Amino acid sequence: MNPATLDARLSSTSQRQSFLPINRWFLWKEFRQLTPLVVVLLTAALVVIFFQSEFFTSAARLSPVTFLVFPGLFAVGAGTVLVGQEREHRTMDWLTTLPIPSRNLVLVKFTVSMVGLVLMWCLALLTMTLYGIGQDDSSNWLTYSRGRIASNQLVTLVRYPMWIVHSIYVLLCSFFASWRIKNQFIAIVLVAPLACIPLLFSETVLEGMYLASGQHLKPASMHWTRIVVSLLAVPLMGLLSYHAALRALSPQSGPSFRIVITRLSASKSAEESVTPSAPTFGSPTMSIVWQAMHSAPLVWIALLSMTLGGVCLPWLGSAGSDRMFSYRVDNPWTLISTLAVCWLGVSVFKNDGAAERLQFLADRGISPLKIFIGRHAIPLGIISLGLIAYGCIATYQSANATEIAEVRDLPSLLTVTLVAMVIYSVSQWMSQIVQMMILAAIIAPVASFCALSWWSTVARHGAPTWMLGMFAVLPMLATCCMMPRFMDMRDRPRSFILGFGIAFAMFALPVVPQFWQLVQVSRSNELPDYEKLRPLCEKIVAESKSASSPIRLLVAHKTTSGENMVTPSDATESDAEALDSVTWKSTVEPDEFLIPLTDLKQQPDAATTIPEPIWTALIDRLMWERLKFTQSPAETRSETIRSFADWIETASVIAQRLRLNPKWYDQEIADRLEVWLVDVLKNPELQPYELEPFFLQAAARFPERSQRSSARLRGVILSWQNWSYPTPEERKAFGFNRDPMVDRLAEDGYSLSFGIWMMSLESIAACAIETLETDGAAIDGRSWQRRMHRAVFYDRIPFELGPYSDRIRLPRAVTTIEREILYPARFWFLEWEDDAAALRKNAISTLASLKAEGEAQ
Amino acid sequence: MKSRSQRYTTFDFTYAAVAAPMLALIAMMIYAEISWRTQAKRSDSAWQSVTDSLGGKDPMRLASWYEAHKSKEQTWNFNRVLASCDAIFAANDAWLNHLDPTEFITPAPPDEPLPMERVVRKLASDAKPVLKLLSEIEPEFANVWQPFVFDKEESLLPTAIKSRNLIRLLKIEFLDAYHAGENQRAIEAIVLLDRFYGGEYRTISAAEETIRMEAESTLRKLVLHSLVHDVWNESDLARIQSLLSKEAHWQRRWNDLTRGQILRDRPWEDRIFYGYAFRSLWLLCPAMHVAPSERHDLARRFTTIIADDHVASAKHLQEITGLERPLSGSKSSPGARDSSWAADRWIQFPQMNSDWRELGLFNNYAGVAHDLADAFKEKRLTQCAIAIKRFVKRYDRFPDSLSQLTEHGLPAEVLNDRGIALFRYEPIKRDSVRLWLRAFPQPDSNPNRPRPEFWNQTVVTK
């Protein structure tokens, strides 16, 4: 390449470079700087959503607040990241030397953060829309909600406009604090009180209006007041932030000669003589406390105010008014004190607690434990003060309450202490693990929330209090163990490995008592012997899959979700007549939901099912029809028997088809229908009709003992498989969603924690299977009734009080048919089965002889 | 080596003050623990006395009592009667259990139109075989055994609720018979009501007692409403009066239901608490640990419930109805909490206060006590009204005062409750009088809106 060409190229390159839009480059740099924050927040959001959906009760699942909090956290962090990092990396002065006007620097940073905020909001709103959250009664874009929810503080708080406007204000606050204050931590802490100013102001205005007029504004007006105040605060804070930025970016004047002289003389005198007022400490721990206290007094004041404010303000705010006094987790003041506890934890290993600064102490031979204690002294002191304040308020409130509602949501001092310990402990752990201060400040609340979710889950399931305390202390032990390495900055990667270990321990330790309970239950020999049962189960499951028997719903009632609704295409009114009166006609016409009985009769292999409410109505109707027949005068019997015969036939057809259904629940209903039928057919009043076709056919429809046992066994095993492997496909394969009996048992098992109730169901299944296999004989010297009682009731009630005792089993079976609560295997191996077998045998032989006679004739 | 005094300076001690809040918090917890142990002894002894007075908290006691006092003789018949009642209402165009269109129908004599006459006739016609069977059950077997599983309220509730349709059917039978002028059939309906739900019926739960009171109330209202007509003759009135004069066993009823409830609930009290806590609104709600001071308070309230006093006395009523507001302090209602606040609640878990969970528990007792006392007074009101009607039948004029009724057979205690006159007698026209019932003292009444001294009037005509 000749020199002329080279010169020309260089010249053109230089020209191009000079025209490079430096703003675009700067924009790119800012976006890159902000990316970690966005990534961390999105990851944290995913983790929180997982925790909420997995471990919270349905009422609290995927709360809208979860989605709304993350744009807010972004707003808090954006300013600190974009400005604070310039300070941390000492690039602030370099920025001022760039050929970009300060105004542009400020605007670019603000624009980038606004783009990030818009992105966060879009993601939050999109996710909420996808999950269908927050649309209880009206759009969340309205400033008020209608109906009963209007008075609910939580829901009214999540109106979108208020949150969006306030997040812009918070973003400006974070810029203001970061431009204004050199210490990043103080800047972050300052954002919290600044963010509350419009809220406090609007509440003061509303309170003033209430005091002046004596009545509260309408909810919509109250929200508009809050939004207007926040809207007014946005330009004000923008202006303050802009001025703070210009001041920070302006070239700093050098120190004057006079000041230099003064400083020099001061340092000289300091060297010459020990200042009498300088504190001397015998204990290194106390000197660390002194250092922590004096290095950032503003931080402590701010955090102390937030802690005490969160405790006292809900109480003071409720004094003298009719508003609810509450420390619920959704109370904004409670959230502020929670955040304060988080940041107190973060403060332990940041600022003066950062590894670089602690190394100085390590070099002087100060014990890591003393430093650990010294760093925790002030935060723990502040938290203890808050807890004492809470204890006093809660005691006063509890002792003087006149309404239940005043104390209903008042957690005890022990609960609040443990919750605070979990939050603090996890936060200080995060502060040691995460090096970047701003990320630690944002990750700590999220990690604390996740830990708290798990903690509350294990607490709800009855973990002992000492275990809950241990849970709270574990991260403190971890940081204490890591102190020597942390101070020498040799803690990586060991801190991560230990971190995983601690996280695992926190997850696993509280489950130990539950696990022990599971072991105890499994030791009691009541669990199924899976190896023994496997061949049988596999055979029955395979048969049921290869069998083509259709599953038909006989009757079903409409549900709001449309489940179990039968299309009326194949129903006719005449066929439905036999059953229409057992249903509730006012809600649905019978031909809308009845499958023709004749269809069922024509298909001998058609299985059927019957929903719970229809079963109740059917058995009531059967009882009435029988009563009408038995109470009718002898001279009208020939007429009444015709109507009654229809019902006998209906009951016997349904019972027969229910036996084909692979649901245990339907086998139980079939038992009860057969009990009724046996009692009817054995009745002396029906003996004159024992040669009638309806009588003989009904008796012949009774299954043989072995058939009944096989049907039950199939029902038990397939229902067991359904609840053991409840995938939608498997459930669908059996033609039903949930077995009502299993649901009932599951409800009863709420007091048994974790998998205990599932184990209880398995015990029931195992007992049922073994009982059917041994034909009701005692196993290992214990009657199956006692085993079944223990499996169903656990240790809640004595055997004699339960449904398997002789008290309930010995009376005439038909008198003890229950309606709403169907206990499994209630009617197994009772006398009625022998009666059914005898009736069947007689009927079949009679039918055969009648047939033979017919053929002979 | 430095001496101890040389090592620590004043600054050490000054800055050690940051530990003061922590130490104070630890001291609070230790104090709470000591308080827990102290209160536990008190609570245990209070519960011991409660369970001793019930003969122990063995759940088998309830089952034994039930088996001893109920007859299996007619269970089958009675149960199919109950099932048939449900079926009759279901078959007659969808009367769901909780809807009763005949609820506000009052008896109409033959010469007046009966609202919903077609429906009443149809139901009465359907009910015939059911009532025939019911009337065949002899009075000594009227305490019908049911296959109860003494697990929880839900297992007792369905049978109790089923009785409601029988009560409605008997009411419809009365309305139909009264309108048809068949007095004996009408009286037979209320005789059946009394046989199965009257004073001899033994209950073991508040739910059953509430149903029974509904039956009694139905009976009384039917009789009272009929007194404005001139349908009953002297012998009819005498038969109704004798029905109402039967011993009601108020105290026994109260004792039955409280013993039943307590014996059923007590052994599983922790489970009940757990269930409530589990469904709490507080999101981070763990299993409940109830402070001994609260348990003691609970025991004290149970002591009030099982006190051996007459349930209808105003004092006891006031105490029992006060139980439903455990936080209202001892100033206004003697039944409310009077124990001082104890520090053991600091370490109760998770809430500082568990009174709200007991609210549901005591609502049962307070509500039933209140209704029982009401039933007691209204029964006397009905007796008094019938006595007036009989007096009119006999002398063709109203008595000058209620005391005149006592000279014609009405027991004097019907007119008074512990020396206080129960009624105000007020002639309103030449052919009718009004009878007012004295209002009860109500601990929860608003002092700014005092209840009238007399209320719940009834009219008797010639």
JSON list of N, CA, C and O in Angstrom, two decimals, chain A residues 358-372:
[
{"chain": "A", "resi": 358, "resn": "LEU", "atom": "N", "xyz": [-11.51, -5.45, 55.84]},
{"chain": "A", "resi": 358, "resn": "LEU", "atom": "CA", "xyz": [-11.31, -6.36, 56.97]},
{"chain": "A", "resi": 358, "resn": "LEU", "atom": "C", "xyz": [-9.91, -6.97, 56.94]},
{"chain": "A", "resi": 358, "resn": "LEU", "atom": "O", "xyz": [-9.38, -7.38, 57.97]},
{"chain": "A", "resi": 359, "resn": "GLN", "atom": "N", "xyz": [-9.34, -7.00, 55.74]},
{"chain": "A", "resi": 359, "resn": "GLN", "atom": "CA", "xyz": [-7.99, -7.57, 55.62]},
{"chain": "A", "resi": 359, "resn": "GLN", "atom": "C", "xyz": [-7.01, -6.80, 56.50]},
{"chain": "A", "resi": 359, "resn": "GLN", "atom": "O", "xyz": [-6.09, -7.36, 57.08]},
{"chain": "A", "resi": 360, "resn": "PHE", "atom": "N", "xyz": [-7.27, -5.49, 56.60]},
{"chain": "A", "resi": 360, "resn": "PHE", "atom": "CA", "xyz": [-6.45, -4.63, 57.44]},
{"chain": "A", "resi": 360, "resn": "PHE", "atom": "C", "xyz": [-6.47, -5.12, 58.89]},
{"chain": "A", "resi": 360, "resn": "PHE", "atom": "O", "xyz": [-5.44, -5.21, 59.55]},
{"chain": "A", "resi": 361, "resn": "LEU", "atom": "N", "xyz": [-7.67, -5.50, 59.34]},
{"chain": "A", "resi": 361, "resn": "LEU", "atom": "CA", "xyz": [-7.80, -6.00, 60.72]},
{"chain": "A", "resi": 361, "resn": "LEU", "atom": "C", "xyz": [-7.14, -7.37, 60.86]},
{"chain": "A", "resi": 361, "resn": "LEU", "atom": "O", "xyz": [-6.49, -7.66, 61.87]},
{"chain": "A", "resi": 362, "resn": "ALA", "atom": "N", "xyz": [-7.32, -8.18, 59.81]},
{"chain": "A", "resi": 362, "resn": "ALA", "atom": "CA", "xyz": [-6.72, -9.52, 59.84]},
{"chain": "A", "resi": 362, "resn": "ALA", "atom": "C", "xyz": [-5.21, -9.42, 59.94]},
{"chain": "A", "resi": 362, "resn": "ALA", "atom": "O", "xyz": [-4.56, -10.18, 60.67]},
{"chain": "A", "resi": 363, "resn": "ASP", "atom": "N", "xyz": [-4.65, -8.45, 59.21]},
{"chain": "A", "resi": 363, "resn": "ASP", "atom": "CA", "xyz": [-3.19, -8.26, 59.24]},
{"chain": "A", "resi": 363, "resn": "ASP", "atom": "C", "xyz": [-2.71, -7.91, 60.64]},
{"chain": "A", "resi": 363, "resn": "ASP", "atom": "O", "xyz": [-1.54, -8.12, 60.97]},
{"chain": "A", "resi": 364, "resn": "ARG", "atom": "N", "xyz": [-3.59, -7.32, 61.44]},
{"chain": "A", "resi": 364, "resn": "ARG", "atom": "CA", "xyz": [-3.19, -6.93, 62.79]},
{"chain": "A", "resi": 364, "resn": "ARG", "atom": "C", "xyz": [-3.54, -8.02, 63.82]},
{"chain": "A", "resi": 364, "resn": "ARG", "atom": "O", "xyz": [-3.57, -7.76, 65.03]},
{"chain": "A", "resi": 365, "resn": "GLY", "atom": "N", "xyz": [-3.89, -9.15, 63.32]},
{"chain": "A", "resi": 365, "resn": "GLY", "atom": "CA", "xyz": [-4.06, -10.31, 64.20]},
{"chain": "A", "resi": 365, "resn": "GLY", "atom": "C", "xyz": [-5.33, -10.33, 65.01]},
{"chain": "A", "resi": 365, "resn": "GLY", "atom": "O", "xyz": [-5.42, -11.02, 66.03]},
{"chain": "A", "resi": 366, "resn": "ILE", "atom": "N", "xyz": [-6.31, -9.58, 64.57]},
{"chain": "A", "resi": 366, "resn": "ILE", "atom": "CA", "xyz": [-7.58, -9.60, 65.33]},
{"chain": "A", "resi": 366, "resn": "ILE", "atom": "C", "xyz": [-8.36, -10.84, 64.93]},
{"chain": "A", "resi": 366, "resn": "ILE", "atom": "O", "xyz": [-8.50, -11.15, 63.74]},
{"chain": "A", "resi": 367, "resn": "SER", "atom": "N", "xyz": [-8.91, -11.46, 65.93]},
{"chain": "A", "resi": 367, "resn": "SER", "atom": "CA", "xyz": [-9.59, -12.75, 65.68]},
{"chain": "A", "resi": 367, "resn": "SER", "atom": "C", "xyz": [-10.81, -12.55, 64.79]},
{"chain": "A", "resi": 367, "resn": "SER", "atom": "O", "xyz": [-11.58, -11.61, 64.99]},
{"chain": "A", "resi": 368, "resn": "PRO", "atom": "N", "xyz": [-10.99, -13.45, 63.82]},
{"chain": "A", "resi": 368, "resn": "PRO", "atom": "CA", "xyz": [-12.17, -13.35, 62.94]},
{"chain": "A", "resi": 368, "resn": "PRO", "atom": "C", "xyz": [-13.48, -13.36, 63.71]},
{"chain": "A", "resi": 368, "resn": "PRO", "atom": "O", "xyz": [-14.42, -12.68, 63.34]},
{"chain": "A", "resi": 369, "resn": "LEU", "atom": "N", "xyz": [-13.52, -14.15, 64.81]},
{"chain": "A", "resi": 369, "resn": "LEU", "atom": "CA", "xyz": [-14.76, -14.22, 65.58]},
{"chain": "A", "resi": 369, "resn": "LEU", "atom": "C", "xyz": [-15.10, -12.87, 66.19]},
{"chain": "A", "resi": 369, "resn": "LEU", "atom": "O", "xyz": [-16.25, -12.43, 66.17]},
{"chain": "A", "resi": 370, "resn": "LYS", "atom": "N", "xyz": [-14.05, -12.17, 66.69]},
{"chain": "A", "resi": 370, "resn": "LYS", "atom": "CA", "xyz": [-14.29, -10.86, 67.30]},
{"chain": "A", "resi": 370, "resn": "LYS", "atom": "C", "xyz": [-14.77, -9.88, 66.23]},
{"chain": "A", "resi": 370, "resn": "LYS", "atom": "O", "xyz": [-15.65, -9.05, 66.48]},
{"chain": "A", "resi": 371, "resn": "ILE", "atom": "N", "xyz": [-14.18, -9.97, 65.07]},
{"chain": "A", "resi": 371, "resn": "ILE", "atom": "CA", "xyz": [-14.61, -9.08, 63.98]},
{"chain": "A", "resi": 371, "resn": "ILE", "atom": "C", "xyz": [-16.04, -9.41, 63.60]},
{"chain": "A", "resi": 371, "resn": "ILE", "atom": "O", "xyz": [-16.88, -8.52, 63.39]},
{"chain": "A", "resi": 372, "resn": "PHE", "atom": "N", "xyz": [-16.34, -10.70, 63.54]},
{"chain": "A", "resi": 372, "resn": "PHE", "atom": "CA", "xyz": [-17.70, -11.15, 63.21]},
{"chain": "A", "resi": 372, "resn": "PHE", "atom": "C", "xyz": [-18.70, -10.57, 64.20]},
{"chain": "A", "resi": 372, "resn": "PHE", "atom": "O", "xyz": [-19.72, -9.99, 63.82]}
]
